Protein backbone atom coordinates (compact mmCIF):
# COMPACT_ATOMS: atom_id res chain seq x y z
CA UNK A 1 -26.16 20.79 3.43
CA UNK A 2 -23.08 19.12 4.32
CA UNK A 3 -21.52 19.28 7.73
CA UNK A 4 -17.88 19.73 8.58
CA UNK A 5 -15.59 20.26 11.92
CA UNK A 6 -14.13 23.12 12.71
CA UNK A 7 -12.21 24.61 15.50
CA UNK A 8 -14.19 22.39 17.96
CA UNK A 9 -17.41 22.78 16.26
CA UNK A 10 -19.66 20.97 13.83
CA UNK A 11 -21.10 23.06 11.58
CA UNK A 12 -22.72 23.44 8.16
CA UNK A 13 -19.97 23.95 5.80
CA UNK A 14 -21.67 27.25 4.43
CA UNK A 15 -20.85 28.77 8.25
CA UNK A 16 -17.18 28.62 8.05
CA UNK A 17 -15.37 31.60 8.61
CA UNK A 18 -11.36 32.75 7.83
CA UNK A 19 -10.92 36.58 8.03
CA UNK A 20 -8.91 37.75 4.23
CA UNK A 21 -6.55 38.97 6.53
CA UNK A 22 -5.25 35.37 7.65
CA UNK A 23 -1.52 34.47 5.81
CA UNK A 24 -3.52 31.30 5.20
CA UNK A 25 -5.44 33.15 2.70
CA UNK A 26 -3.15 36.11 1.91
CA UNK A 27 -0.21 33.54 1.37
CA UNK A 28 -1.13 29.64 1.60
CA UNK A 29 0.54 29.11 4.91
CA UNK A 30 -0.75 26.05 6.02
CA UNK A 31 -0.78 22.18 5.56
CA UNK A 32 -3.66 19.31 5.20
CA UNK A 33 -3.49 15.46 4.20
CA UNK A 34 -6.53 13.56 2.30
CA UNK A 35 -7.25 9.85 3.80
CA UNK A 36 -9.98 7.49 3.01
CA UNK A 37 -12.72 6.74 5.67
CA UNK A 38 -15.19 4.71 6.24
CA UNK A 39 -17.46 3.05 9.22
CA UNK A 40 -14.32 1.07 10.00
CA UNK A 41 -11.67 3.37 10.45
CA UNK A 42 -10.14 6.02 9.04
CA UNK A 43 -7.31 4.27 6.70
CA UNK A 44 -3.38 5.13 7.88
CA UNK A 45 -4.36 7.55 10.31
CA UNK A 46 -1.37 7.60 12.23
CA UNK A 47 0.66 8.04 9.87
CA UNK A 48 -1.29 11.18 8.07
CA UNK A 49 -1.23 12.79 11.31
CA UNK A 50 2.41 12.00 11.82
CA UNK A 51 3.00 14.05 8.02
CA UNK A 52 0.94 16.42 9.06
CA UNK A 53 2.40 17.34 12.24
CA UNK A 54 6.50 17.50 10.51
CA UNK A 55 5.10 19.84 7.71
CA UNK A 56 3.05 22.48 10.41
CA UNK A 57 6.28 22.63 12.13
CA UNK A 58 7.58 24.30 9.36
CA UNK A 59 5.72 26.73 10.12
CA UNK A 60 5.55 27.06 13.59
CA UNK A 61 1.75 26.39 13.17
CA UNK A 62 -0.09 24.09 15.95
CA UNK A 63 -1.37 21.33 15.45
CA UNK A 64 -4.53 20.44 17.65
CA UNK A 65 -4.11 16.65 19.26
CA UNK A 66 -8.39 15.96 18.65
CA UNK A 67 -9.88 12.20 18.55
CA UNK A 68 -10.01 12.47 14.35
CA UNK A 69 -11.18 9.04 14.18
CA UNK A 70 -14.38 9.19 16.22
CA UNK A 71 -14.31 12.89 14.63
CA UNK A 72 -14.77 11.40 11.27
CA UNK A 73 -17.00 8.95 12.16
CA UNK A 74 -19.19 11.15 13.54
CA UNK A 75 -18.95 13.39 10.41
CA UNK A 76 -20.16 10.45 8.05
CA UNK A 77 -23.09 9.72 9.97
CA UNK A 78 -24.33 13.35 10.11
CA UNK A 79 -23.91 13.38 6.37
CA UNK A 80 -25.21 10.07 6.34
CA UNK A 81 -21.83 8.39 4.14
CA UNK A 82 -21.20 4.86 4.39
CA UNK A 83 -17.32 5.97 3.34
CA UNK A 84 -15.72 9.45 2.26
CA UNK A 85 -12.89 11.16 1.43
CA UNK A 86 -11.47 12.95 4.72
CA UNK A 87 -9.44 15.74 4.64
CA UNK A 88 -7.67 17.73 8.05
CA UNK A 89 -7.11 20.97 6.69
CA UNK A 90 -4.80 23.39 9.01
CA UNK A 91 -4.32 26.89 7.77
CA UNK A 92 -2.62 30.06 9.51
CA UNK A 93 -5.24 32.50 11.06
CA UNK A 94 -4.66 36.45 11.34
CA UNK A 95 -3.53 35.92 14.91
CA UNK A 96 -0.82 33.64 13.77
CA UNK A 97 -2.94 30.80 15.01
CA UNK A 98 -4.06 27.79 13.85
CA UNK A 99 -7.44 27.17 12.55
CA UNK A 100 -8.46 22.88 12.09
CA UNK A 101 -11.07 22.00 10.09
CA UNK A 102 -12.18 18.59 8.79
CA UNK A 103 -13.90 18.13 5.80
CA UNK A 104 -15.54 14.91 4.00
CA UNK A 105 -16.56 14.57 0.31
CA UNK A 106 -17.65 11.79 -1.71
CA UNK A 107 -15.12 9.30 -2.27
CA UNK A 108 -16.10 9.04 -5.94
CA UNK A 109 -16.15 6.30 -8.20
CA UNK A 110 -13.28 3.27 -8.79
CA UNK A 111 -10.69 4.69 -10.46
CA UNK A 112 -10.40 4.91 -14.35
CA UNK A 113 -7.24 4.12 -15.99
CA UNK A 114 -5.20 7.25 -17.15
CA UNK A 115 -3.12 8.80 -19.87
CA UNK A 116 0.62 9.82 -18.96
CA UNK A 117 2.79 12.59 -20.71
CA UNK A 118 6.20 13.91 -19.17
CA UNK A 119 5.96 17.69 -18.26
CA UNK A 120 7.81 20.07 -20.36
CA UNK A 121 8.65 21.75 -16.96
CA UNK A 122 11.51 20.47 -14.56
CA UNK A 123 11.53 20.95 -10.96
CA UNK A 124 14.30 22.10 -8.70
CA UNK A 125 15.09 20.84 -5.08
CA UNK A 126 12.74 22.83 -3.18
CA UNK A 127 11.23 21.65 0.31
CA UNK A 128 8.23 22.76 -0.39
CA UNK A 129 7.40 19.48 -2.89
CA UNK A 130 7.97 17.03 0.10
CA UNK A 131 4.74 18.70 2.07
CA UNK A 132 1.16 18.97 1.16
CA UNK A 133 0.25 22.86 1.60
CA UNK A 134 -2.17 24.72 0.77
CA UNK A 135 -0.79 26.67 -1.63
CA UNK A 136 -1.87 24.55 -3.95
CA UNK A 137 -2.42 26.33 -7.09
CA UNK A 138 0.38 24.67 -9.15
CA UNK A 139 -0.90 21.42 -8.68
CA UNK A 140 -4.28 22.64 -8.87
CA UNK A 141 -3.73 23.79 -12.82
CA UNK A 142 -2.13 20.67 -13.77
CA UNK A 143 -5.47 18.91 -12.22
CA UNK A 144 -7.86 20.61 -14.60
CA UNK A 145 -5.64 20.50 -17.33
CA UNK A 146 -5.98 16.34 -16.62
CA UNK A 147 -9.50 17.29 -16.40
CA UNK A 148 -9.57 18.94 -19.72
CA UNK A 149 -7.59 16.97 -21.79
CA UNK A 150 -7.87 13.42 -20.66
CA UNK A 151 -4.15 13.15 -19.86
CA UNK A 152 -1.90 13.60 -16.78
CA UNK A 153 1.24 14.75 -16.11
CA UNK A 154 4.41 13.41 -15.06
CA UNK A 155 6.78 16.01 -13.34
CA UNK A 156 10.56 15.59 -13.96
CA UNK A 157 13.77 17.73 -11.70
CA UNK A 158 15.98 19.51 -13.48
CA UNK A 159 18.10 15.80 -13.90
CA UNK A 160 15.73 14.64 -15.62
CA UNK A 161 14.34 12.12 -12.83
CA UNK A 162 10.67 10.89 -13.20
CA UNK A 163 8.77 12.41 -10.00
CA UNK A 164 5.19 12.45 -9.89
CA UNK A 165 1.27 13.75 -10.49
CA UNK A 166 -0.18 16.37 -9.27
CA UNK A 167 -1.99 14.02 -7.17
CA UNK A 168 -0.59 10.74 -6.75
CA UNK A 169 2.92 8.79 -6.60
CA UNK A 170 4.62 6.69 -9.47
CA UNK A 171 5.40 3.52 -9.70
CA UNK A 172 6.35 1.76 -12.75
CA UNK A 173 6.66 -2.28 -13.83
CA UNK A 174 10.03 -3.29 -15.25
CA UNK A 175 10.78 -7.21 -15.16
CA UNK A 176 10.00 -8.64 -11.55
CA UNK A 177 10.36 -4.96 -9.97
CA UNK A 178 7.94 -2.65 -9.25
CA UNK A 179 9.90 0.43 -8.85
CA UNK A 180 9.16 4.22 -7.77
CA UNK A 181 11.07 7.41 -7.87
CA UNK A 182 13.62 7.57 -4.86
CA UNK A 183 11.99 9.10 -1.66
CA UNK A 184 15.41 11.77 -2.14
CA UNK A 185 13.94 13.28 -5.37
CA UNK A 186 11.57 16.30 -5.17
CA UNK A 187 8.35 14.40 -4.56
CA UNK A 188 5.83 13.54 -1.48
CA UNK A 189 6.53 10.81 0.36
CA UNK A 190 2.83 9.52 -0.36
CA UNK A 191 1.04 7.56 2.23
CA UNK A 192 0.31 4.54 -0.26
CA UNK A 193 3.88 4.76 -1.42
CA UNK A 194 5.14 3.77 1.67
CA UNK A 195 3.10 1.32 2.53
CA UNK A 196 4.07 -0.58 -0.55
CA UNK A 197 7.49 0.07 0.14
CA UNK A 198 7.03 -1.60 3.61
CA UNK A 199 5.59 -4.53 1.96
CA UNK A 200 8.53 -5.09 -0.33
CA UNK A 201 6.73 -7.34 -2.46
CA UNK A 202 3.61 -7.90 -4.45
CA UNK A 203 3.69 -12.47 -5.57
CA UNK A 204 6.97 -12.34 -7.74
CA UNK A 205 7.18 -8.46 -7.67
CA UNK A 206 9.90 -7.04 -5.69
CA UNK A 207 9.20 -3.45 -4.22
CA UNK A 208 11.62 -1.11 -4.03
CA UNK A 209 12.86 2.97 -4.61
CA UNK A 210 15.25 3.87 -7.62
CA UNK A 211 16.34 7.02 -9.42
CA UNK A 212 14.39 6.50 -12.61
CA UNK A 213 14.50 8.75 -15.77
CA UNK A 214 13.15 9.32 -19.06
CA UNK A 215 15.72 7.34 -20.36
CA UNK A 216 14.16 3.96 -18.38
CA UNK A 217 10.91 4.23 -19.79
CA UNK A 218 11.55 2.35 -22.96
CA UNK A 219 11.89 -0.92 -20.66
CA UNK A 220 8.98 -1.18 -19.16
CA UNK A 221 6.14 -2.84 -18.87
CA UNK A 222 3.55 -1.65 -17.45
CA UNK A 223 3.01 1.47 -14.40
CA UNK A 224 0.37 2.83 -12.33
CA UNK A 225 -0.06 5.58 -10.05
CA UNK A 226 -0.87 5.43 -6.24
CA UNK A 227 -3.05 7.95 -3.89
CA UNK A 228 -4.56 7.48 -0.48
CA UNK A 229 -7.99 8.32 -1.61
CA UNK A 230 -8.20 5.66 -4.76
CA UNK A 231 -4.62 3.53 -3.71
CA UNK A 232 -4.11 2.36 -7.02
CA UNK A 233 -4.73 3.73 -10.75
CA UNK A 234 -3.93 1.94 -13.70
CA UNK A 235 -1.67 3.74 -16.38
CA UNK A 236 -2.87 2.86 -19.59
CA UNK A 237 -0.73 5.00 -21.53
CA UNK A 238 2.74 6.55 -20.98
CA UNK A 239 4.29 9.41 -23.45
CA UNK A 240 1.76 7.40 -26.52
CA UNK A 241 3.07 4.22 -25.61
CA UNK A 242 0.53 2.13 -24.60
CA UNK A 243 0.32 -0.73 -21.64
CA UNK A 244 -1.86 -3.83 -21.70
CA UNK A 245 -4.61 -3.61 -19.21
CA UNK A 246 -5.40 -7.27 -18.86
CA UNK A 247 -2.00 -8.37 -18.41
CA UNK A 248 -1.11 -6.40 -14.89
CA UNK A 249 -4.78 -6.47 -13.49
CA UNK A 250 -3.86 -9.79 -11.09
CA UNK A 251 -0.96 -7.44 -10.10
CA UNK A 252 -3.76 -4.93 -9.76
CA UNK A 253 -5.63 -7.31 -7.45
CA UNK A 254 -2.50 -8.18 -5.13
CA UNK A 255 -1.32 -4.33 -4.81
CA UNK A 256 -5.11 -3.76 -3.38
CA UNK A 257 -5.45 -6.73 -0.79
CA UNK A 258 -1.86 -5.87 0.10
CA UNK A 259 -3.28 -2.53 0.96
CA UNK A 260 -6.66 -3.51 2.54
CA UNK A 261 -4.84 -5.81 4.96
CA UNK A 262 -2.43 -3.51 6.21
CA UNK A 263 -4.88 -0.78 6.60
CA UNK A 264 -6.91 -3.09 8.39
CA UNK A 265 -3.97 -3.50 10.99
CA UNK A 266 -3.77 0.82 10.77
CA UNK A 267 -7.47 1.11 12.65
CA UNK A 268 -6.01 -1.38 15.82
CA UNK A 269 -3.04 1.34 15.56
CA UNK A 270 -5.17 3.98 15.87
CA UNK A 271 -7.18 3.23 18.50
């Protein structure tokens, strides 16, 4: 049994109830944001509930002001976690309300390095790529397709401008810059991405945004992909051209103690 919150309530996750009548079911009106937790703190917390709050505006939705950290906490201990992924998920209920749950599952394993092809696809300029909702099926196919065929893929626009996953940010090694796709492009403005971003630099690596295409892949280095869950996954392949693995993983290091310290300082913000 695994225990969630919902609506006020702890309860056993097989308990929870949404009418088919909601638009959240009917038509995926609603939001949620993923963040890593642990007995420490639940990482960047003010800043998922800040996201969270801009995209149920959107919609008019609500969004319920609740202690999430001691919320979580108290989750992982009645499911007896150490650490877990943490998700607030808000969806529209048939009274045009909104209904809150929270919901932890495993944090899984360290990340394993992944294969990168370009989609065949191209985006447009659509809103609905800077929010996490919860209609969710597009990015849910390209998932299982990662799933089933041991390779992920990278969106482009209709410009031809590298994007992202279906679940986590780009950023790609070129020189002494570690760039990522411009915040202006079609893409989430991911948690870890920003972070990074505030950093500005990683030992000689200097952070920043740029309009990247296809074109720019043939000079670099080396790339890896960024999520608030796992924070940083090694690319170890990009369109069949392969990266060296050893060559980046003191990079690799850096990036992550970059990361633990400043979501260190995120629990004091929280509190």
């Amino acid at each position: 049994m695994m225990v969630i919150w919902h609506n006020g309530q702890f309860k056993d996750i097989r308990d929870k109830v949404l009418s088919p009548e909601s638009p959240g079911l009917q038509f995926g009106t609603g939001c949620f944001t993923t963040m890593f937790c642990s007995s420490e703190g639940c990482e960047f917390l003010s800043a998922h509930l800040e996201r969270l709050k801009k995209s149920l505006a959107l919609f008019r939705m609500d969004f319920k002001n609740e202690d999430y950290q001691s919320l979580a906490e108290t989750l992982l201990k009645k499911n007896g976690w150490k650490e877990a992924r943490m998700k607030i998920l808000c969806v529209e209920n048939e009274e045009n309300g909104t209904d809150t749950f929270l919901m932890p599952s495993p944090a899984g394993k360290e990340p394993e390095p992944v294969h990168l092809i370009l989609s065949g696809e191209k985006r447009g300029d659509l809103f609905i790529y800077k929010h996490k909702l919860t209609n969710y099926a597009y990015n849910a196919y390209y998932m299982r397709e990662a799933a089933r065929s041991g390779r992920d893929t990278l969106f482009m626009d209709y410009r031809s401008h590298l994007l992202e996953t279906a679940t986590a940010n780009l950023f790609l090694i070129r020189g002494n810059e570690i760039l990522t796709p411009h915040h202006s492009l079609p893409l989430l403005d991911g948690i870890i991405k920003e972070e990074l971003l505030k950093a500005q630099s990683a030992g000689p690596y200097h952070i920043r945004e740029e309009l990247l295409t296809a074109e720019d892949l043939t000079e670099v280095e080396g790339a890896f992909l960024t999520n608030s869950v796992k924070k940083i996954i090694p690319v170890s392949s990009l369109e069949g051209r392969s990266f060296d693995s050893v060559r980046f993983s003191a990079l690799e290091r850096s990036l992550r103690d970059i990361l633990n310290e400043r979501a260190k300082t995120s629990f004091k913000r929280s509190l």
